[in-house]
Coordinates of C-alpha atoms in Angstrom, one line a residue:
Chain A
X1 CA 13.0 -8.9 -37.8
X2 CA 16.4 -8.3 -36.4
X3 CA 17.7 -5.4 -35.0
X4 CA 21.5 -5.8 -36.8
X5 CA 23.5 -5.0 -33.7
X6 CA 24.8 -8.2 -31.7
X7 CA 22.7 -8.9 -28.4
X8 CA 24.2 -7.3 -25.6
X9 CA 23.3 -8.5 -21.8
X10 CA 23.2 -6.6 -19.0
X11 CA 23.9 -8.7 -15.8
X12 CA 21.6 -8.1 -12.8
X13 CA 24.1 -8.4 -9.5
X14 CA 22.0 -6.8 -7.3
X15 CA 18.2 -6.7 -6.4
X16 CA 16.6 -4.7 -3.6
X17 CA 12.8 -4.3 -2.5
X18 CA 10.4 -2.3 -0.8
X19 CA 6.6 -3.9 -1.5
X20 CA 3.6 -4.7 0.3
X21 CA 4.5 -8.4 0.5
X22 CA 8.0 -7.4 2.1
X23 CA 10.4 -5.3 2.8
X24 CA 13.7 -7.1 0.9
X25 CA 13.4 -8.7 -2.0
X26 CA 14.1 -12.3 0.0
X27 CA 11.5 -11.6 2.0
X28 CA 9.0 -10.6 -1.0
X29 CA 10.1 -13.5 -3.3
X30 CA 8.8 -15.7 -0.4
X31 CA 5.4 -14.3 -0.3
X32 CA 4.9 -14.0 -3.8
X33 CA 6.1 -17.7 -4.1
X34 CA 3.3 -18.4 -2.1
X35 CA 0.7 -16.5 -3.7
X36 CA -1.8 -16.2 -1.4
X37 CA -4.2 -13.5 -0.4
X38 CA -3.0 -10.2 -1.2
X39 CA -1.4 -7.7 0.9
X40 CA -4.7 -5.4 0.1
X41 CA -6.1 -3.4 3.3
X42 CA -7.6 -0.6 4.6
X43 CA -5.1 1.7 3.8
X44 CA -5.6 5.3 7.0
X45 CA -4.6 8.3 4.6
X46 CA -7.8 6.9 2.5
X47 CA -10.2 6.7 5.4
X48 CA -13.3 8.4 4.0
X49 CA -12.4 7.6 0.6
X50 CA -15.0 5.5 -1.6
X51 CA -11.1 3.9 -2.6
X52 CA -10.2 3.1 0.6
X53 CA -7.9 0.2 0.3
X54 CA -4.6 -0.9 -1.1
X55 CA -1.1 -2.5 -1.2
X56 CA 0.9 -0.4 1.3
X57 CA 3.8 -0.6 3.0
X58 CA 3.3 -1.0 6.5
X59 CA 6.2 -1.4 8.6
X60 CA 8.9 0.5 6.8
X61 CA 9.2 3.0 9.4
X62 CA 10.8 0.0 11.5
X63 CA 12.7 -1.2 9.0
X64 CA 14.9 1.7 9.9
X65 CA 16.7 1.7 6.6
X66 CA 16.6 6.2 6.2
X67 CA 18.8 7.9 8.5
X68 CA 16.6 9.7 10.8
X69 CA 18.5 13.1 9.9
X70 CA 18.2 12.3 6.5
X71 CA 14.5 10.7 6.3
X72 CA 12.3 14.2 7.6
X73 CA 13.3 15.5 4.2
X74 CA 12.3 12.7 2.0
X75 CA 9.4 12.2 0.7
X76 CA 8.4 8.7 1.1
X77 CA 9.2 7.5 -2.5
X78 CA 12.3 9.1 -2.6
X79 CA 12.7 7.0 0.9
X80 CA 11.5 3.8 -0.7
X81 CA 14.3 4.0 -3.5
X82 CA 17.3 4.9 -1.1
X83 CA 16.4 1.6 0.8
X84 CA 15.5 -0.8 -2.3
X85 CA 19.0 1.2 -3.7
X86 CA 20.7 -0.1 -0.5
X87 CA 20.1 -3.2 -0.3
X88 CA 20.7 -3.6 -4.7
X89 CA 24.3 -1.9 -3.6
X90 CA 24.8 -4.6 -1.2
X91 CA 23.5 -7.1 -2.6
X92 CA 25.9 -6.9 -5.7
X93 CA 28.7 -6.5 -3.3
X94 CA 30.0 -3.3 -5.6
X95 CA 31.9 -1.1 -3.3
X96 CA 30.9 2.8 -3.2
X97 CA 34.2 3.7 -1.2
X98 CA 36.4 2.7 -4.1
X99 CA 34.0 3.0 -7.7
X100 CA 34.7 5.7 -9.9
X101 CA 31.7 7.5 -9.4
X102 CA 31.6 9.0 -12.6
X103 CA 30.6 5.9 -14.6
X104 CA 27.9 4.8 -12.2
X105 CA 24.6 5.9 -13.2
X106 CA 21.1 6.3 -11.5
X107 CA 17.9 5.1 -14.1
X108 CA 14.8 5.5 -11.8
X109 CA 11.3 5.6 -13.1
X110 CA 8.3 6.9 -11.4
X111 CA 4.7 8.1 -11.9
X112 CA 3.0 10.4 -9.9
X113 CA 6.2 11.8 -7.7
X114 CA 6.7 13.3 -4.0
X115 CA 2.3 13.0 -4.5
X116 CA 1.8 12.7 -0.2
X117 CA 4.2 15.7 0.4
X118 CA 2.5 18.1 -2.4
X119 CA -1.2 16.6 -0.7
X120 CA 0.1 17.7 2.6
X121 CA 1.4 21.4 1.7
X122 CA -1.4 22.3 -0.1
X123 CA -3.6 21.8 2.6
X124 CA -0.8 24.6 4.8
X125 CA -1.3 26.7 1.7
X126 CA -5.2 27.0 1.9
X127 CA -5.1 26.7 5.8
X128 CA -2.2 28.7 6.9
X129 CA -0.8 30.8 4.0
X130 CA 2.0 31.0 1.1
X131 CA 4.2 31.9 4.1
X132 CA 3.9 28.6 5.9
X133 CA 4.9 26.3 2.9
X134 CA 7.4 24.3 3.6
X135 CA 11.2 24.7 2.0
X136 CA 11.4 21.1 0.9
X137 CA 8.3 21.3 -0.8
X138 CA 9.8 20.8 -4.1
X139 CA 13.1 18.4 -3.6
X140 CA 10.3 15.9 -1.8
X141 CA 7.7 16.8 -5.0
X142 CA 10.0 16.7 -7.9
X143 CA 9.6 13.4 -9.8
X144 CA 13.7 13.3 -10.6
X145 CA 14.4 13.9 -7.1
X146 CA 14.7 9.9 -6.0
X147 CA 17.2 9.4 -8.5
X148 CA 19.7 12.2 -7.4
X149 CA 19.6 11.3 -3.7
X150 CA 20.5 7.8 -4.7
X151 CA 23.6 9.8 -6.2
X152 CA 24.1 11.3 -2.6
X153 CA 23.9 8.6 -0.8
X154 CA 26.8 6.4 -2.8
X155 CA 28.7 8.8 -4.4
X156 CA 27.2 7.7 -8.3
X157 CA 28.5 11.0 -10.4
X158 CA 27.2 10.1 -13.9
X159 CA 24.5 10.1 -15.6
X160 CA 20.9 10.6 -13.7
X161 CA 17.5 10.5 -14.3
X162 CA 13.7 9.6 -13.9
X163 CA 12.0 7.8 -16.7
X164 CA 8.1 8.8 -16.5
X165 CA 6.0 7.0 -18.4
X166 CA 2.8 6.1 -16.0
X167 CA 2.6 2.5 -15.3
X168 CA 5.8 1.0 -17.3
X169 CA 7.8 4.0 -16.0
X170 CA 9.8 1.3 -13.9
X171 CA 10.4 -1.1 -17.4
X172 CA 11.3 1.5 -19.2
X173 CA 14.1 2.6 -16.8
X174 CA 15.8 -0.6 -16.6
X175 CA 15.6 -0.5 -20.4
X176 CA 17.3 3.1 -20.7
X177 CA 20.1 1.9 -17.8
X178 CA 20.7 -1.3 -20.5
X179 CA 21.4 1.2 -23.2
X180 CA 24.0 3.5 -20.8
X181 CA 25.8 0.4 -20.5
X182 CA 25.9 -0.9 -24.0
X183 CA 26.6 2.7 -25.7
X184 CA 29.8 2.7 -23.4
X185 CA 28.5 5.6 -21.0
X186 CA 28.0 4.1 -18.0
X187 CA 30.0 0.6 -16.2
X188 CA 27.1 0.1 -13.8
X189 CA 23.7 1.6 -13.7
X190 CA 21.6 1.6 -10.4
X191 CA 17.9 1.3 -12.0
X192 CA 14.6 0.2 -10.8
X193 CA 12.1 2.4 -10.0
X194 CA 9.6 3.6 -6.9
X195 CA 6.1 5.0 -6.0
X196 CA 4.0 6.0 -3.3
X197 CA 1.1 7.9 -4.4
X198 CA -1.6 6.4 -1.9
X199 CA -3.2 9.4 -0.8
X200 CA -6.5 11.0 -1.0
X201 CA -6.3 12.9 -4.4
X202 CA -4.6 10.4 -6.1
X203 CA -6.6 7.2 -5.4
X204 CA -9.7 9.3 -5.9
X205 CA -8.5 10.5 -9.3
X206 CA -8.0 6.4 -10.2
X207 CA -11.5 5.9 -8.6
X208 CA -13.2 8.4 -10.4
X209 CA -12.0 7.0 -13.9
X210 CA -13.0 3.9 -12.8
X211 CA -9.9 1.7 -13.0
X212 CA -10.2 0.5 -9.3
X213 CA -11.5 -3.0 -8.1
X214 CA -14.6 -1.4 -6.0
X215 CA -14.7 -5.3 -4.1
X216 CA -14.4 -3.5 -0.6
X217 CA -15.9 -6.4 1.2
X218 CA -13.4 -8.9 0.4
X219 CA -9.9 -6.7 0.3
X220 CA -8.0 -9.9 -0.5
X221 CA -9.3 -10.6 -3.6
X222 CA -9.6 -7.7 -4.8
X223 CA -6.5 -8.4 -7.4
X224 CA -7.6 -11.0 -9.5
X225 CA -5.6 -10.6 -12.8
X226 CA -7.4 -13.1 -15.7
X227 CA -9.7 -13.9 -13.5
X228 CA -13.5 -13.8 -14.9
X229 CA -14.3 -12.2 -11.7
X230 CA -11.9 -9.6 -12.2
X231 CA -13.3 -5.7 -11.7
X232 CA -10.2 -2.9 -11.6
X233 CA -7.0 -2.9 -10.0
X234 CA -6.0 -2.6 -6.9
X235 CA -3.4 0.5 -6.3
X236 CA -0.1 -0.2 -4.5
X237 CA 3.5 1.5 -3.1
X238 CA 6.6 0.2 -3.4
X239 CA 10.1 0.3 -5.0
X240 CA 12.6 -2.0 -6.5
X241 CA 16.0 -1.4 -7.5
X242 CA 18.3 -3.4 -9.8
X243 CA 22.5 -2.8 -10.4
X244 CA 23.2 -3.6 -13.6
X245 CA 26.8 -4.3 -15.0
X246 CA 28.0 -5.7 -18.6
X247 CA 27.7 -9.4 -18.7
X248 CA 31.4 -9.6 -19.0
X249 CA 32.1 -7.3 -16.3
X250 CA 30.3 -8.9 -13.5
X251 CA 31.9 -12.3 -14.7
X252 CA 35.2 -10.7 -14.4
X253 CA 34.7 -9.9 -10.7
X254 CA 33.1 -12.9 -10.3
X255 CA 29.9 -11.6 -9.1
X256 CA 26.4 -13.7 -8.1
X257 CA 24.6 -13.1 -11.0
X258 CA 20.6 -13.1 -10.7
X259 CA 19.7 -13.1 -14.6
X260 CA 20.5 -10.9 -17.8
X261 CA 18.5 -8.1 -19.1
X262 CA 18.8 -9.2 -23.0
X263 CA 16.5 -7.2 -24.7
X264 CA 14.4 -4.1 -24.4
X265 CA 11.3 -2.7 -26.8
X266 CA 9.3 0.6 -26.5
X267 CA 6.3 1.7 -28.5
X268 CA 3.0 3.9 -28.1
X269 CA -0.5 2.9 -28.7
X270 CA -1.2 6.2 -30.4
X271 CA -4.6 5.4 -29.3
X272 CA -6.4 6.6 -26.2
X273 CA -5.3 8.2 -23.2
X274 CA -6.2 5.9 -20.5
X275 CA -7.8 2.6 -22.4
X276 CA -5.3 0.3 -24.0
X277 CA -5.7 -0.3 -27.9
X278 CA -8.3 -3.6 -27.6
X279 CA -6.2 -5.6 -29.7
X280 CA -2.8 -4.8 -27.9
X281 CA -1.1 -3.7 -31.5
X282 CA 0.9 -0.9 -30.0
X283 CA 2.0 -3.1 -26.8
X284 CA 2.6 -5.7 -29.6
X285 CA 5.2 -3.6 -31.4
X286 CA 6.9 -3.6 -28.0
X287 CA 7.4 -7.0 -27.8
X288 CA 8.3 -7.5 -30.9
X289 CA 11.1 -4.7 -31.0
X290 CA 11.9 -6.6 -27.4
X291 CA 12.7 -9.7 -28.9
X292 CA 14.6 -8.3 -32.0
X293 CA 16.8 -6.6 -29.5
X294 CA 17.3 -9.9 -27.8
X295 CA 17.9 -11.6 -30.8
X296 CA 15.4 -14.1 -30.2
X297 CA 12.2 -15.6 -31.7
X298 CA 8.9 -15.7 -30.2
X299 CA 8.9 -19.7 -29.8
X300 CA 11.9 -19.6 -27.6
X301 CA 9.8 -17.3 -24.9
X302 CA 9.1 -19.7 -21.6
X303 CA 8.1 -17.5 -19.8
X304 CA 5.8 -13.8 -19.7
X305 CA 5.5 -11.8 -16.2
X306 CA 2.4 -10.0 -17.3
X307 CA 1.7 -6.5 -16.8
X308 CA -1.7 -8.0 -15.6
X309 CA -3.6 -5.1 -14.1
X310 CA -6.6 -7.3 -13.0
X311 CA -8.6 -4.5 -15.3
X312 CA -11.4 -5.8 -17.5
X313 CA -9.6 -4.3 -20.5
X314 CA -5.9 -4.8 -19.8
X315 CA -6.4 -8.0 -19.5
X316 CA -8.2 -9.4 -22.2
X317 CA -6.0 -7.2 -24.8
X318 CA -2.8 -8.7 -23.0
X319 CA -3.8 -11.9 -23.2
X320 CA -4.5 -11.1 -27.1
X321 CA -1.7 -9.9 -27.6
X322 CA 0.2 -12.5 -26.0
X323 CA -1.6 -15.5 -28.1
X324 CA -1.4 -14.0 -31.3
X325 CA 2.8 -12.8 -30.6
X326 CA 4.1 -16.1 -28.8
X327 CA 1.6 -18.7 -29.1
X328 CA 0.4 -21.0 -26.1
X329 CA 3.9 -21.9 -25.1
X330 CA 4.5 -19.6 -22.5
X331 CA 3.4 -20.1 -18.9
X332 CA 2.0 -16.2 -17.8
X333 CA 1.9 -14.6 -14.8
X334 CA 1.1 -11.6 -13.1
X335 CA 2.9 -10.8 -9.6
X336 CA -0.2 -7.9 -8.9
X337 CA -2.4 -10.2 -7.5
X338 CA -0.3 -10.7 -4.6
X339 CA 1.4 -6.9 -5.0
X340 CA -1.5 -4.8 -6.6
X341 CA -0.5 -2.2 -8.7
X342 CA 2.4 0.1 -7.6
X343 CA 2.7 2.2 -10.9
X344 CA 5.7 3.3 -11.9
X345 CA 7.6 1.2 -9.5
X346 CA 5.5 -1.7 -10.9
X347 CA 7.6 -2.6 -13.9
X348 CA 11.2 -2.8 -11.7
X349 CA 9.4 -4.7 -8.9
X350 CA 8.4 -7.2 -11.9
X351 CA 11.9 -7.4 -13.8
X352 CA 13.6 -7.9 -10.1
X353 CA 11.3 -10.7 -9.7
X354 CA 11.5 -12.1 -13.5
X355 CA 15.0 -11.7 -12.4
X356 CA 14.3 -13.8 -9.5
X357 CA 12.0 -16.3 -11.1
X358 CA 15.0 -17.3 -13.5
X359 CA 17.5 -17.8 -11.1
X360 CA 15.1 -19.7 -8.6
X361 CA 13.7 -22.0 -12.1
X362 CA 10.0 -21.3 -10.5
X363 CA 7.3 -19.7 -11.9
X364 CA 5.1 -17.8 -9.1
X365 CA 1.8 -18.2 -9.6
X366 CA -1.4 -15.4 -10.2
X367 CA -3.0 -15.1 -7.1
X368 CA -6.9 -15.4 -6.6
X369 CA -7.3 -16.7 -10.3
X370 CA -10.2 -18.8 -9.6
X371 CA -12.2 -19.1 -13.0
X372 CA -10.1 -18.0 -15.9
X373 CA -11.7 -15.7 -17.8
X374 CA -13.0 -17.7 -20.8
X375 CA -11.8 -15.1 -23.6
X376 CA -8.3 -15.3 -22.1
X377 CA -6.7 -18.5 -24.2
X378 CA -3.3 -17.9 -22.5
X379 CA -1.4 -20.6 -19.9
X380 CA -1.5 -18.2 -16.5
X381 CA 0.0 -19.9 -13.6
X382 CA -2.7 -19.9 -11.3
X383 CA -2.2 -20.9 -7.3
X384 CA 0.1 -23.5 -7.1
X385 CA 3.7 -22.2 -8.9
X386 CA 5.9 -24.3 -11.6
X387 CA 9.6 -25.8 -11.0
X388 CA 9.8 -25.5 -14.9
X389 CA 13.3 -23.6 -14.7
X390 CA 12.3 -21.1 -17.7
X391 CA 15.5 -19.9 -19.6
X392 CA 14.0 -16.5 -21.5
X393 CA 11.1 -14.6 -20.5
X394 CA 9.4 -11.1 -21.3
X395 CA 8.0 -8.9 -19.1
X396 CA 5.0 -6.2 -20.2
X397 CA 4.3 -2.9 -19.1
X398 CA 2.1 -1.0 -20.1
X399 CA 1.3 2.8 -19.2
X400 CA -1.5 5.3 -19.6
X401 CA -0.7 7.3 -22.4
X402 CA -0.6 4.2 -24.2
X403 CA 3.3 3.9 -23.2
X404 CA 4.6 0.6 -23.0
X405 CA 7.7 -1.2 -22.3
X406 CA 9.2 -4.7 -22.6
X407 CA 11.9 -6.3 -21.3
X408 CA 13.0 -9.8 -22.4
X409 CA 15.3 -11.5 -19.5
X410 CA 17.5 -14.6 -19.6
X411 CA 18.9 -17.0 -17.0
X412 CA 22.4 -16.4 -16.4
Chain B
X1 CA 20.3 26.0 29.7
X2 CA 16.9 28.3 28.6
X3 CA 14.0 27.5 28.4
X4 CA 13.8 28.7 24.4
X5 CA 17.1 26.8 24.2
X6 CA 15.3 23.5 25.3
X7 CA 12.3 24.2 23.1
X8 CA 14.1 24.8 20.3
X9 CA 16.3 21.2 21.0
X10 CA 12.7 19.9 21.3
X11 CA 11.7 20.9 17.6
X12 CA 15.4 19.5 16.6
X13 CA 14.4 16.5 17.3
X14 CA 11.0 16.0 16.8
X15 CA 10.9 17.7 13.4
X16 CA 14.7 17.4 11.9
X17 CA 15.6 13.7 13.1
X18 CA 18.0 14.3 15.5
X19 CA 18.8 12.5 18.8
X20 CA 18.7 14.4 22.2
X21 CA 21.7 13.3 23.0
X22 CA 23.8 14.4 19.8
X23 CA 22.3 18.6 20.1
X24 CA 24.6 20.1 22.0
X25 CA 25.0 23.8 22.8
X26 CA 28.5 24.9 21.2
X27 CA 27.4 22.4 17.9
X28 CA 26.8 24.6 14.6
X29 CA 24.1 23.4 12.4
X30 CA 26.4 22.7 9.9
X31 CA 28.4 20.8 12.1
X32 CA 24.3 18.5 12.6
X33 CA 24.3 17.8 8.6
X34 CA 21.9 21.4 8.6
X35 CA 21.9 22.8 5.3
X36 CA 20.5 26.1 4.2
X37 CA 16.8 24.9 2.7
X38 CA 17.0 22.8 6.0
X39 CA 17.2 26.3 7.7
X40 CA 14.4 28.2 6.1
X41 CA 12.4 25.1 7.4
X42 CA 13.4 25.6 11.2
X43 CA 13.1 29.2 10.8
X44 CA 9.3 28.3 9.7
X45 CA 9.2 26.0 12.5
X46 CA 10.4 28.5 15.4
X47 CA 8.5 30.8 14.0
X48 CA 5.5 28.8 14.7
X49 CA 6.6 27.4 17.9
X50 CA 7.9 31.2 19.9
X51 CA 5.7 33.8 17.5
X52 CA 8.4 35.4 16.2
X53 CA 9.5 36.1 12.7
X54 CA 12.2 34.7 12.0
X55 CA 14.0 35.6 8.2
X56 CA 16.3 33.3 6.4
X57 CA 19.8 35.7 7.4
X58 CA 18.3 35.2 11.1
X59 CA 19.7 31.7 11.8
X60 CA 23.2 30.8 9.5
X61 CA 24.7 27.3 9.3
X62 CA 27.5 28.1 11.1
X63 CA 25.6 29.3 14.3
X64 CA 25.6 27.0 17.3
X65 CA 22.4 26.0 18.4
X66 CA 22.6 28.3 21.9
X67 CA 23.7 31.4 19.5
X68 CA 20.2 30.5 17.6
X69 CA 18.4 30.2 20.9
X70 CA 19.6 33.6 21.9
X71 CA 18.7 35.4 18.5
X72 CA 15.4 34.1 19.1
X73 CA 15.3 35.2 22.7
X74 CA 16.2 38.8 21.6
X75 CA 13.4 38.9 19.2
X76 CA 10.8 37.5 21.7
X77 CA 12.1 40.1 24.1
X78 CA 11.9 43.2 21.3
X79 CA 8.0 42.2 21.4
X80 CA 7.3 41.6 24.7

């Protein structure tokens, strides 16, 4: 299966991050290197909560990235992307002042939306009245609304949107920003994506379904993707951001490139809302549609970031999926037992770090995988990371609604 | 300086993200990065904090923050 179009690599030439294991993606590649206990913890806005833990971000507030004037009328995801977006813009050393703006576009994707900020003025609506509801209500709530104030803040005047689709909404953007830049529409596209939906209603709703680790006296290891152990995910925030440029662009200014985004695949499940097809056939179509973009063949895959939920089901039909599409070869990982699960950030937050993984030639490992489940016949990394230097690697994401996006990466 | 003027600088900064130091009394909202959904938001805020209504023509963006102190004033004194 080819897809009859030559391969076309985006280079990634700038990364930023806002996660549980760091604010800046140096910062977060370190502690995921290391692998360790995750960054799970009693989380405040849960208190009271049978879900009362996650990934959060603790000390953004003195980060001091947002403008104070600007920050009171963000919501905090929209606040997440501007800083991930900031450090991405300086990382790739582009320079705002002197872009033409129209040919810079925004790819964001997101979940749930301004979720804390919709919480908190529903609660002045049955306390205090229609009257008292605040004016920003819907700039902070709107799920588009991180991508246009990354616009605002660096002058990016084309095209501009939010990708939603649940848990791979962050895959699937960097996916779309590939395609603006190989249809000719866009010279650079700012994409990643962001979340920060840890709040009462929202955890609850994840809680009531079931899909959360319920291991609330040992927070740590909560996250266990693969792991026999394993009992629901662990719900995170964060945001990543990645500039992408034509390969031949960035060499042409000479810009530090991390990796190349070589090949994207979408595909539904057409199978269930919230439970993945058992066999992985839809996620499979995805890969496979992945690596025809690429232009590669399933043998020459080192390397697979799982999606890796630490869910009973995910699991199992990703590790299915991944034996019966690329064989043994690859080594797997999945970056969520150190991260949890931040949703429709999570699939940026794992291409900037497949991005990451390629340019460092090491492999970071699953954290708290203790006893591989047995019906997972798959090579996870599991505490201790590999120096193997992999040169092409996928990473899965896969969303409720049985929506699911794959991106294959190569070393630059 | 009033004393609605300094409570009103007060909810500037607390609520809006501005410093002390940068409010000052001949300084339009406009001129403080203030835009108009940024206005109906202080309105809702004053009209918490002095129990007055205060509509959205009440306070424009090209007011200075002692004009808004005074139009507030004038309505606090209209009920008293």
């Amino acid at each position: 299966m080819t897809s009859g179009r030559k391969p076309s690599h985006a280079a990634v030439t700038g990364i930023g991050m806002v996660t549980a294991a760091g604010i800046g993606a140096e910062t977060a590649w370190q502690t995921i290197c290391a692998g360790g206990a995750t960054a799970a913890a009693p989380v405040p806005a849960l208190a009271g909560t049978p879900a009362d833990f996650g990934c959060a971000v603790t000390d953004f507030g003195r980060a001091n990235t947002i403008e104070r004037r600007k920050a009171w009328r963000l919501d905090r995801s929209s606040q997440f992307a501007i800083a991930a977006a900031k450090e991405a813009l300086a990382d790739s050393g582009l320079e705002p002042a002197t872009w033409d703006g129209a040919r810079v576009g925004v790819v964001l994707g997101s979940g749930i939306g301004g979720a804390a900020t919709w919480e908190k003025q529903h609660r002045v609506l049955l306390d205090d009245g229609a009257q008292r509801v605040s004016s920003m209500l819907i700039p902070m709530l709107a799920i588009n609304m991180a991508a246009g104030y990354i616009a605002m803040e660096c002058g990016a005047r084309g095209p501009n949107l939010v990708t939603a689709t649940a848990c791979a909404s962050g895959a699937t953007a960097v996916g779309v920003a590939r395609d603006l830049l190989r249809s000719g529409a866009c010279d650079v596209v700012i994409t990643g994506g962001t979340e920060a939906c840890l709040v009462p209603s929202i955890i609850s709703g994840f809680s009531q379904m079931g899909a959360l680790s319920t291991r609330r006296g040992e927070l740590h290891a909560a996250s266990r993707p693969f792991d026999s152990d394993r009992d629901g995910f662990v719900p995170a925030e964060g945001a990543a951001v990645l500039v992408l440029e034509r390969a031949e662009d960035a060499r042409a200014r000479g810009a530090r490139v991390h990796a190349m985004v070589s090949g994207y695949g979408a595909s539904a499940d057409a199978h269930n809302a919230t439970a993945p097809d058992p066999e992985g056939v839809g996620a499979e179509l995805a890969v496979r549609a992945a690596l025809a973009d690429a232009g590669i063949g399933p043998g020459d895959v080192d390397h697979v970031n799982a999606h890796g939920t630490s869910t009973p089901l995910n699991d199992i039909a990703e590790a299915k999926l991944i034996s019966r599409t690329l064989g043994e070869r690859p080594a797997v990982t999945s970056v969520k037992g150190v991260l949890g699960h931040a949703l429709g950030a999570a699939g940026a937050i794992e291409a900037a770090v497949t991005s990451m993984t390629l340019e460092h030639g090491f492999i970071p490992p699953t954290a708290n995988l203790d006893s591989q489940d047995s019906q997972i016949e798959i090579d996870v990394v599991a505490k201790i990371g590999r120096d193997t230097h992999p040169e092409v690697a996928i990473s899965n994401s896969f969303g409720f609604g049985g929506q699911n996006a794959v991106l294959v990466l190569t070393r630059a | 300086m009033s004393d609605t003027y300094e409570r009103l600088v007060a909810l500037l900064a607390e609520g809006f993200g501005l410093e002390a130091g940068e409010i000052d009394p001949e300084r339009t909202f406009s001129e403080l990065e203030m835009d108009s959904l940024a206005l109906v938001e202080l309105g809702l805020t004053a009209q918490q904090e002095f129990g007055v209504t205060i509509a959205d023509e009440d306070i424009q963006s090209d007011d200075t923050i002692s004009q808004a102190a005074k139009t507030i004033e004038a309505k606090m004194a209209s009920l008293a």
